[in-house]
Amino acid sequence: MGLMTEPVSENLIDRYLRARGRRYFRGQHDGEYFFLANAGPRRLHVHLEICRVHPDVFTLRVTPACFFPVADRARLTQFAKTWNRRNSAVSAIVHESSDPQRIGVIASKSQSIGGLVRFDDFAGFVDRTLAAAIDLFGALTPVPEAASMPLLRDAC
């Protein structure tokens, strides 16, 4: 299985996810896959995609299940800059959210895989990238939000 070469394809991603025992679903577009990964106290959303415009480019993006308060922008931006200087396995990117009070962090890695690839090489790339993303979010310690208003009230 690992000695054969093949192009990056939906079949290759399907086989990888099944080989790793992942429960996953396909995205709206061909070549998009999503699954959840438990990483310590965090649940991470993992997105694997073959670029529609450049089908030899494979991208893996990982995000935590929650966004961060916009007040943490400076801290998160500094964290991302420091991470990116020290690590090349995955890039940390701070991004806007549809909620102006929240911002997000993405761990991302794209790889041009021209021609054919062995399954084991592809699986190793995904495994290493996912491990680096887990390390990134493990190092990103959350700062507790100051509760301005209680989210739940007693029913009594």
mmCIF file with all atom_site columns, C-alpha atoms in Angstrom:
data_model
loop_
_atom_site.group_PDB
_atom_site.id
_atom_site.type_symbol
_atom_site.label_atom_id
_atom_site.label_alt_id
_atom_site.label_comp_id
_atom_site.label_asym_id
_atom_site.label_entity_id
_atom_site.label_seq_id
_atom_site.pdbx_PDB_ins_code
_atom_site.Cartn_x
_atom_site.Cartn_y
_atom_site.Cartn_z
_atom_site.occupancy
_atom_site.B_iso_or_equiv
_atom_site.pdbx_formal_charge
_atom_site.auth_seq_id
_atom_site.auth_comp_id
_atom_site.auth_asym_id
_atom_site.auth_atom_id
_atom_site.pdbx_PDB_model_num
ATOM 1   C CA . MET A 1 1   ? 0.000   0.000  0.000  1.00 0.00 ? 1   MET A CA 1
ATOM 2   C CA . GLY A 1 2   ? 2.703   2.502  0.984  1.00 0.00 ? 2   GLY A CA 1
ATOM 3   C CA . LEU A 1 3   ? 5.000   1.874  -2.031 1.00 0.00 ? 3   LEU A CA 1
ATOM 4   C CA . MET A 1 4   ? 2.526   2.810  -4.760 1.00 0.00 ? 4   MET A CA 1
ATOM 5   C CA . THR A 1 5   ? 2.418   6.403  -5.915 1.00 0.00 ? 5   THR A CA 1
ATOM 6   C CA . GLU A 1 6   ? -0.680  8.324  -6.928 1.00 0.00 ? 6   GLU A CA 1
ATOM 7   C CA . PRO A 1 7   ? -1.794  11.904 -7.486 1.00 0.00 ? 7   PRO A CA 1
ATOM 8   C CA . VAL A 1 8   ? -3.238  13.933 -4.633 1.00 0.00 ? 8   VAL A CA 1
ATOM 9   C CA . SER A 1 9   ? -6.930  13.117 -4.867 1.00 0.00 ? 9   SER A CA 1
ATOM 10  C CA . GLU A 1 10  ? -10.132 12.692 -2.923 1.00 0.00 ? 10  GLU A CA 1
ATOM 11  C CA . ASN A 1 11  ? -9.427  8.958  -2.853 1.00 0.00 ? 11  ASN A CA 1
ATOM 12  C CA . LEU A 1 12  ? -6.063  9.584  -1.175 1.00 0.00 ? 12  LEU A CA 1
ATOM 13  C CA . ILE A 1 13  ? -7.654  11.807 1.496  1.00 0.00 ? 13  ILE A CA 1
ATOM 14  C CA . ASP A 1 14  ? -10.489 9.286  2.042  1.00 0.00 ? 14  ASP A CA 1
ATOM 15  C CA . ARG A 1 15  ? -7.969  6.477  2.534  1.00 0.00 ? 15  ARG A CA 1
ATOM 16  C CA . TYR A 1 16  ? -5.915  8.588  4.929  1.00 0.00 ? 16  TYR A CA 1
ATOM 17  C CA . LEU A 1 17  ? -8.942  9.473  7.069  1.00 0.00 ? 17  LEU A CA 1
ATOM 18  C CA . ARG A 1 18  ? -10.188 5.862  7.131  1.00 0.00 ? 18  ARG A CA 1
ATOM 19  C CA . ALA A 1 19  ? -6.684  4.558  7.944  1.00 0.00 ? 19  ALA A CA 1
ATOM 20  C CA . ARG A 1 20  ? -6.530  6.931  10.914 1.00 0.00 ? 20  ARG A CA 1
ATOM 21  C CA . GLY A 1 21  ? -10.024 5.951  12.104 1.00 0.00 ? 21  GLY A CA 1
ATOM 22  C CA . ARG A 1 22  ? -11.363 9.492  11.708 1.00 0.00 ? 22  ARG A CA 1
ATOM 23  C CA . ARG A 1 23  ? -15.056 10.202 11.474 1.00 0.00 ? 23  ARG A CA 1
ATOM 24  C CA . TYR A 1 24  ? -15.273 12.897 8.835  1.00 0.00 ? 24  TYR A CA 1
ATOM 25  C CA . PHE A 1 25  ? -17.539 14.587 6.384  1.00 0.00 ? 25  PHE A CA 1
ATOM 26  C CA . ARG A 1 26  ? -17.056 16.117 2.975  1.00 0.00 ? 26  ARG A CA 1
ATOM 27  C CA . GLY A 1 27  ? -17.334 19.822 2.297  1.00 0.00 ? 27  GLY A CA 1
ATOM 28  C CA . GLN A 1 28  ? -19.515 21.623 -0.176 1.00 0.00 ? 28  GLN A CA 1
ATOM 29  C CA . HIS A 1 29  ? -16.812 21.462 -2.858 1.00 0.00 ? 29  HIS A CA 1
ATOM 30  C CA . ASP A 1 30  ? -14.950 18.456 -4.213 1.00 0.00 ? 30  ASP A CA 1
ATOM 31  C CA . GLY A 1 31  ? -11.721 17.840 -2.359 1.00 0.00 ? 31  GLY A CA 1
ATOM 32  C CA . GLU A 1 32  ? -12.859 19.361 0.984  1.00 0.00 ? 32  GLU A CA 1
ATOM 33  C CA . TYR A 1 33  ? -12.939 17.264 4.153  1.00 0.00 ? 33  TYR A CA 1
ATOM 34  C CA . PHE A 1 34  ? -13.582 18.104 7.799  1.00 0.00 ? 34  PHE A CA 1
ATOM 35  C CA . PHE A 1 35  ? -13.169 16.269 11.090 1.00 0.00 ? 35  PHE A CA 1
ATOM 36  C CA . LEU A 1 36  ? -12.871 17.016 14.791 1.00 0.00 ? 36  LEU A CA 1
ATOM 37  C CA . ALA A 1 37  ? -9.756  16.226 16.803 1.00 0.00 ? 37  ALA A CA 1
ATOM 38  C CA . ASN A 1 38  ? -9.608  16.157 20.583 1.00 0.00 ? 38  ASN A CA 1
ATOM 39  C CA . ALA A 1 39  ? -6.387  17.728 21.805 1.00 0.00 ? 39  ALA A CA 1
ATOM 40  C CA . GLY A 1 40  ? -6.235  17.919 25.574 1.00 0.00 ? 40  GLY A CA 1
ATOM 41  C CA . PRO A 1 41  ? -8.818  20.347 26.843 1.00 0.00 ? 41  PRO A CA 1
ATOM 42  C CA . ARG A 1 42  ? -9.511  21.675 23.332 1.00 0.00 ? 42  ARG A CA 1
ATOM 43  C CA . ARG A 1 43  ? -11.539 20.335 20.478 1.00 0.00 ? 43  ARG A CA 1
ATOM 44  C CA . LEU A 1 44  ? -9.996  21.284 17.148 1.00 0.00 ? 44  LEU A CA 1
ATOM 45  C CA . HIS A 1 45  ? -11.702 21.616 13.765 1.00 0.00 ? 45  HIS A CA 1
ATOM 46  C CA . VAL A 1 46  ? -9.530  20.140 11.014 1.00 0.00 ? 46  VAL A CA 1
ATOM 47  C CA . HIS A 1 47  ? -10.073 21.075 7.361  1.00 0.00 ? 47  HIS A CA 1
ATOM 48  C CA . LEU A 1 48  ? -8.241  19.255 4.560  1.00 0.00 ? 48  LEU A CA 1
ATOM 49  C CA . GLU A 1 49  ? -8.545  20.571 1.031  1.00 0.00 ? 49  GLU A CA 1
ATOM 50  C CA . ILE A 1 50  ? -7.262  20.081 -2.479 1.00 0.00 ? 50  ILE A CA 1
ATOM 51  C CA . CYS A 1 51  ? -7.130  23.507 -4.108 1.00 0.00 ? 51  CYS A CA 1
ATOM 52  C CA . ARG A 1 52  ? -9.698  23.729 -6.914 1.00 0.00 ? 52  ARG A CA 1
ATOM 53  C CA . VAL A 1 53  ? -7.603  26.213 -8.909 1.00 0.00 ? 53  VAL A CA 1
ATOM 54  C CA . HIS A 1 54  ? -4.276  24.395 -8.357 1.00 0.00 ? 54  HIS A CA 1
ATOM 55  C CA . PRO A 1 55  ? -5.118  20.689 -7.856 1.00 0.00 ? 55  PRO A CA 1
ATOM 56  C CA . ASP A 1 56  ? -1.506  19.861 -6.944 1.00 0.00 ? 56  ASP A CA 1
ATOM 57  C CA . VAL A 1 57  ? -1.753  22.058 -3.804 1.00 0.00 ? 57  VAL A CA 1
ATOM 58  C CA . PHE A 1 58  ? -3.007  20.442 -0.607 1.00 0.00 ? 58  PHE A CA 1
ATOM 59  C CA . THR A 1 59  ? -3.919  22.594 2.411  1.00 0.00 ? 59  THR A CA 1
ATOM 60  C CA . LEU A 1 60  ? -4.555  21.607 6.004  1.00 0.00 ? 60  LEU A CA 1
ATOM 61  C CA . ARG A 1 61  ? -6.110  24.183 8.359  1.00 0.00 ? 61  ARG A CA 1
ATOM 62  C CA . VAL A 1 62  ? -6.853  23.707 12.049 1.00 0.00 ? 62  VAL A CA 1
ATOM 63  C CA . THR A 1 63  ? -8.903  25.994 14.292 1.00 0.00 ? 63  THR A CA 1
ATOM 64  C CA . PRO A 1 64  ? -10.044 25.722 17.885 1.00 0.00 ? 64  PRO A CA 1
ATOM 65  C CA . ALA A 1 65  ? -13.769 25.289 18.485 1.00 0.00 ? 65  ALA A CA 1
ATOM 66  C CA . CYS A 1 66  ? -13.998 28.793 19.927 1.00 0.00 ? 66  CYS A CA 1
ATOM 67  C CA . PHE A 1 67  ? -12.974 32.333 19.083 1.00 0.00 ? 67  PHE A CA 1
ATOM 68  C CA . PHE A 1 68  ? -11.066 34.704 21.344 1.00 0.00 ? 68  PHE A CA 1
ATOM 69  C CA . PRO A 1 69  ? -12.065 38.100 22.751 1.00 0.00 ? 69  PRO A CA 1
ATOM 70  C CA . VAL A 1 70  ? -10.998 40.937 20.458 1.00 0.00 ? 70  VAL A CA 1
ATOM 71  C CA . ALA A 1 71  ? -9.215  42.430 23.486 1.00 0.00 ? 71  ALA A CA 1
ATOM 72  C CA . ASP A 1 72  ? -6.665  39.579 23.118 1.00 0.00 ? 72  ASP A CA 1
ATOM 73  C CA . ARG A 1 73  ? -5.624  40.712 19.615 1.00 0.00 ? 73  ARG A CA 1
ATOM 74  C CA . ALA A 1 74  ? -2.213  42.099 20.660 1.00 0.00 ? 74  ALA A CA 1
ATOM 75  C CA . ARG A 1 75  ? -1.374  39.005 22.718 1.00 0.00 ? 75  ARG A CA 1
ATOM 76  C CA . LEU A 1 76  ? -2.505  36.621 19.966 1.00 0.00 ? 76  LEU A CA 1
ATOM 77  C CA . THR A 1 77  ? -0.702  38.571 17.239 1.00 0.00 ? 77  THR A CA 1
ATOM 78  C CA . GLN A 1 78  ? 2.527   38.505 19.247 1.00 0.00 ? 78  GLN A CA 1
ATOM 79  C CA . PHE A 1 79  ? 2.045   34.795 19.920 1.00 0.00 ? 79  PHE A CA 1
ATOM 80  C CA . ALA A 1 80  ? 1.556   34.146 16.176 1.00 0.00 ? 80  ALA A CA 1
ATOM 81  C CA . LYS A 1 81  ? 4.652   36.190 15.235 1.00 0.00 ? 81  LYS A CA 1
ATOM 82  C CA . THR A 1 82  ? 6.788   34.374 17.791 1.00 0.00 ? 82  THR A CA 1
ATOM 83  C CA . TRP A 1 83  ? 5.403   30.977 16.772 1.00 0.00 ? 83  TRP A CA 1
ATOM 84  C CA . ASN A 1 84  ? 6.000   31.637 13.068 1.00 0.00 ? 84  ASN A CA 1
ATOM 85  C CA . ARG A 1 85  ? 9.621   32.733 13.687 1.00 0.00 ? 85  ARG A CA 1
ATOM 86  C CA . ARG A 1 86  ? 10.367  29.546 15.626 1.00 0.00 ? 86  ARG A CA 1
ATOM 87  C CA . ASN A 1 87  ? 8.262   26.971 13.771 1.00 0.00 ? 87  ASN A CA 1
ATOM 88  C CA . SER A 1 88  ? 7.879   26.112 10.121 1.00 0.00 ? 88  SER A CA 1
ATOM 89  C CA . ALA A 1 89  ? 5.689   23.026 10.379 1.00 0.00 ? 89  ALA A CA 1
ATOM 90  C CA . VAL A 1 90  ? 2.516   25.124 10.554 1.00 0.00 ? 90  VAL A CA 1
ATOM 91  C CA . SER A 1 91  ? 1.800   28.866 10.346 1.00 0.00 ? 91  SER A CA 1
ATOM 92  C CA . ALA A 1 92  ? -0.246  30.688 12.980 1.00 0.00 ? 92  ALA A CA 1
ATOM 93  C CA . ILE A 1 93  ? -2.631  33.274 11.528 1.00 0.00 ? 93  ILE A CA 1
ATOM 94  C CA . VAL A 1 94  ? -4.826  35.682 13.515 1.00 0.00 ? 94  VAL A CA 1
ATOM 95  C CA . HIS A 1 95  ? -8.021  36.577 11.659 1.00 0.00 ? 95  HIS A CA 1
ATOM 96  C CA . GLU A 1 96  ? -11.239 38.544 11.997 1.00 0.00 ? 96  GLU A CA 1
ATOM 97  C CA . SER A 1 97  ? -14.576 37.002 12.891 1.00 0.00 ? 97  SER A CA 1
ATOM 98  C CA . SER A 1 98  ? -18.131 37.827 11.864 1.00 0.00 ? 98  SER A CA 1
ATOM 99  C CA . ASP A 1 99  ? -18.602 38.881 15.502 1.00 0.00 ? 99  ASP A CA 1
ATOM 100 C CA . PRO A 1 100 ? -16.710 42.174 15.979 1.00 0.00 ? 100 PRO A CA 1
ATOM 101 C CA . GLN A 1 101 ? -16.057 41.198 19.611 1.00 0.00 ? 101 GLN A CA 1
ATOM 102 C CA . ARG A 1 102 ? -14.181 38.018 18.612 1.00 0.00 ? 102 ARG A CA 1
ATOM 103 C CA . ILE A 1 103 ? -11.085 37.036 16.631 1.00 0.00 ? 103 ILE A CA 1
ATOM 104 C CA . GLY A 1 104 ? -9.755  33.668 15.592 1.00 0.00 ? 104 GLY A CA 1
ATOM 105 C CA . VAL A 1 105 ? -6.491  31.816 15.188 1.00 0.00 ? 105 VAL A CA 1
ATOM 106 C CA . ILE A 1 106 ? -5.777  29.345 12.394 1.00 0.00 ? 106 ILE A CA 1
ATOM 107 C CA . ALA A 1 107 ? -2.916  26.864 12.111 1.00 0.00 ? 107 ALA A CA 1
ATOM 108 C CA . SER A 1 108 ? -2.302  26.404 8.391  1.00 0.00 ? 108 SER A CA 1
ATOM 109 C CA . LYS A 1 109 ? 0.057   24.552 6.058  1.00 0.00 ? 109 LYS A CA 1
ATOM 110 C CA . SER A 1 110 ? -0.100  24.271 2.272  1.00 0.00 ? 110 SER A CA 1
ATOM 111 C CA . GLN A 1 111 ? 2.071   21.950 0.257  1.00 0.00 ? 111 GLN A CA 1
ATOM 112 C CA . SER A 1 112 ? 2.532   21.703 -3.484 1.00 0.00 ? 112 SER A CA 1
ATOM 113 C CA . ILE A 1 113 ? 2.558   18.012 -4.304 1.00 0.00 ? 113 ILE A CA 1
ATOM 114 C CA . GLY A 1 114 ? 3.345   17.932 -7.997 1.00 0.00 ? 114 GLY A CA 1
ATOM 115 C CA . GLY A 1 115 ? 3.126   14.605 -9.737 1.00 0.00 ? 115 GLY A CA 1
ATOM 116 C CA . LEU A 1 116 ? 2.691   11.461 -7.705 1.00 0.00 ? 116 LEU A CA 1
ATOM 117 C CA . VAL A 1 117 ? 3.015   10.846 -3.974 1.00 0.00 ? 117 VAL A CA 1
ATOM 118 C CA . ARG A 1 118 ? 3.276   7.713  -1.851 1.00 0.00 ? 118 ARG A CA 1
ATOM 119 C CA . PHE A 1 119 ? 0.434   7.194  0.620  1.00 0.00 ? 119 PHE A CA 1
ATOM 120 C CA . ASP A 1 120 ? 2.916   6.953  3.514  1.00 0.00 ? 120 ASP A CA 1
ATOM 121 C CA . ASP A 1 121 ? 4.513   10.281 2.560  1.00 0.00 ? 121 ASP A CA 1
ATOM 122 C CA . PHE A 1 122 ? 1.124   11.986 2.310  1.00 0.00 ? 122 PHE A CA 1
ATOM 123 C CA . ALA A 1 123 ? -0.020  10.476 5.625  1.00 0.00 ? 123 ALA A CA 1
ATOM 124 C CA . GLY A 1 124 ? 3.233   11.542 7.294  1.00 0.00 ? 124 GLY A CA 1
ATOM 125 C CA . PHE A 1 125 ? 2.789   15.112 6.051  1.00 0.00 ? 125 PHE A CA 1
ATOM 126 C CA . VAL A 1 126 ? -0.774  15.282 7.413  1.00 0.00 ? 126 VAL A CA 1
ATOM 127 C CA . ASP A 1 127 ? 0.205   13.638 10.721 1.00 0.00 ? 127 ASP A CA 1
ATOM 128 C CA . ARG A 1 128 ? 3.167   15.999 11.269 1.00 0.00 ? 128 ARG A CA 1
ATOM 129 C CA . THR A 1 129 ? 1.116   19.064 10.353 1.00 0.00 ? 129 THR A CA 1
ATOM 130 C CA . LEU A 1 130 ? -1.731  18.056 12.660 1.00 0.00 ? 130 LEU A CA 1
ATOM 131 C CA . ALA A 1 131 ? 0.741   17.367 15.493 1.00 0.00 ? 131 ALA A CA 1
ATOM 132 C CA . ALA A 1 132 ? 2.291   20.827 14.988 1.00 0.00 ? 132 ALA A CA 1
ATOM 133 C CA . ALA A 1 133 ? -1.171  22.430 15.071 1.00 0.00 ? 133 ALA A CA 1
ATOM 134 C CA . ILE A 1 134 ? -1.964  20.587 18.300 1.00 0.00 ? 134 ILE A CA 1
ATOM 135 C CA . ASP A 1 135 ? 1.332   21.880 19.743 1.00 0.00 ? 135 ASP A CA 1
ATOM 136 C CA . LEU A 1 136 ? 0.457   25.413 18.613 1.00 0.00 ? 136 LEU A CA 1
ATOM 137 C CA . PHE A 1 137 ? -2.939  25.393 20.302 1.00 0.00 ? 137 PHE A CA 1
ATOM 138 C CA . GLY A 1 138 ? -1.463  23.651 23.350 1.00 0.00 ? 138 GLY A CA 1
ATOM 139 C CA . ALA A 1 139 ? 0.992   26.541 23.705 1.00 0.00 ? 139 ALA A CA 1
ATOM 140 C CA . LEU A 1 140 ? -1.777  29.092 23.246 1.00 0.00 ? 140 LEU A CA 1
ATOM 141 C CA . THR A 1 141 ? -2.990  29.320 26.802 1.00 0.00 ? 141 THR A CA 1
ATOM 142 C CA . PRO A 1 142 ? -6.375  30.968 27.071 1.00 0.00 ? 142 PRO A CA 1
ATOM 143 C CA . VAL A 1 143 ? -6.738  34.062 29.200 1.00 0.00 ? 143 VAL A CA 1
ATOM 144 C CA . PRO A 1 144 ? -9.969  33.853 31.201 1.00 0.00 ? 144 PRO A CA 1
ATOM 145 C CA . GLU A 1 145 ? -12.517 36.449 30.168 1.00 0.00 ? 145 GLU A CA 1
ATOM 146 C CA . ALA A 1 146 ? -13.734 38.859 32.780 1.00 0.00 ? 146 ALA A CA 1
ATOM 147 C CA . ALA A 1 147 ? -17.415 38.160 33.175 1.00 0.00 ? 147 ALA A CA 1
ATOM 148 C CA . SER A 1 148 ? -19.252 41.406 32.657 1.00 0.00 ? 148 SER A CA 1
ATOM 149 C CA . MET A 1 149 ? -22.709 39.871 32.690 1.00 0.00 ? 149 MET A CA 1
ATOM 150 C CA . PRO A 1 150 ? -23.663 36.396 33.818 1.00 0.00 ? 150 PRO A CA 1
ATOM 151 C CA . LEU A 1 151 ? -24.485 34.163 30.881 1.00 0.00 ? 151 LEU A CA 1
ATOM 152 C CA . LEU A 1 152 ? -26.947 32.078 32.866 1.00 0.00 ? 152 LEU A CA 1
ATOM 153 C CA . ARG A 1 153 ? -29.243 33.117 35.643 1.00 0.00 ? 153 ARG A CA 1
ATOM 154 C CA . ASP A 1 154 ? -30.602 30.994 38.433 1.00 0.00 ? 154 ASP A CA 1
ATOM 155 C CA . ALA A 1 155 ? -34.144 29.835 37.791 1.00 0.00 ? 155 ALA A CA 1
ATOM 156 C CA . CYS A 1 156 ? -35.052 30.207 41.464 1.00 0.00 ? 156 CYS A CA 1
#
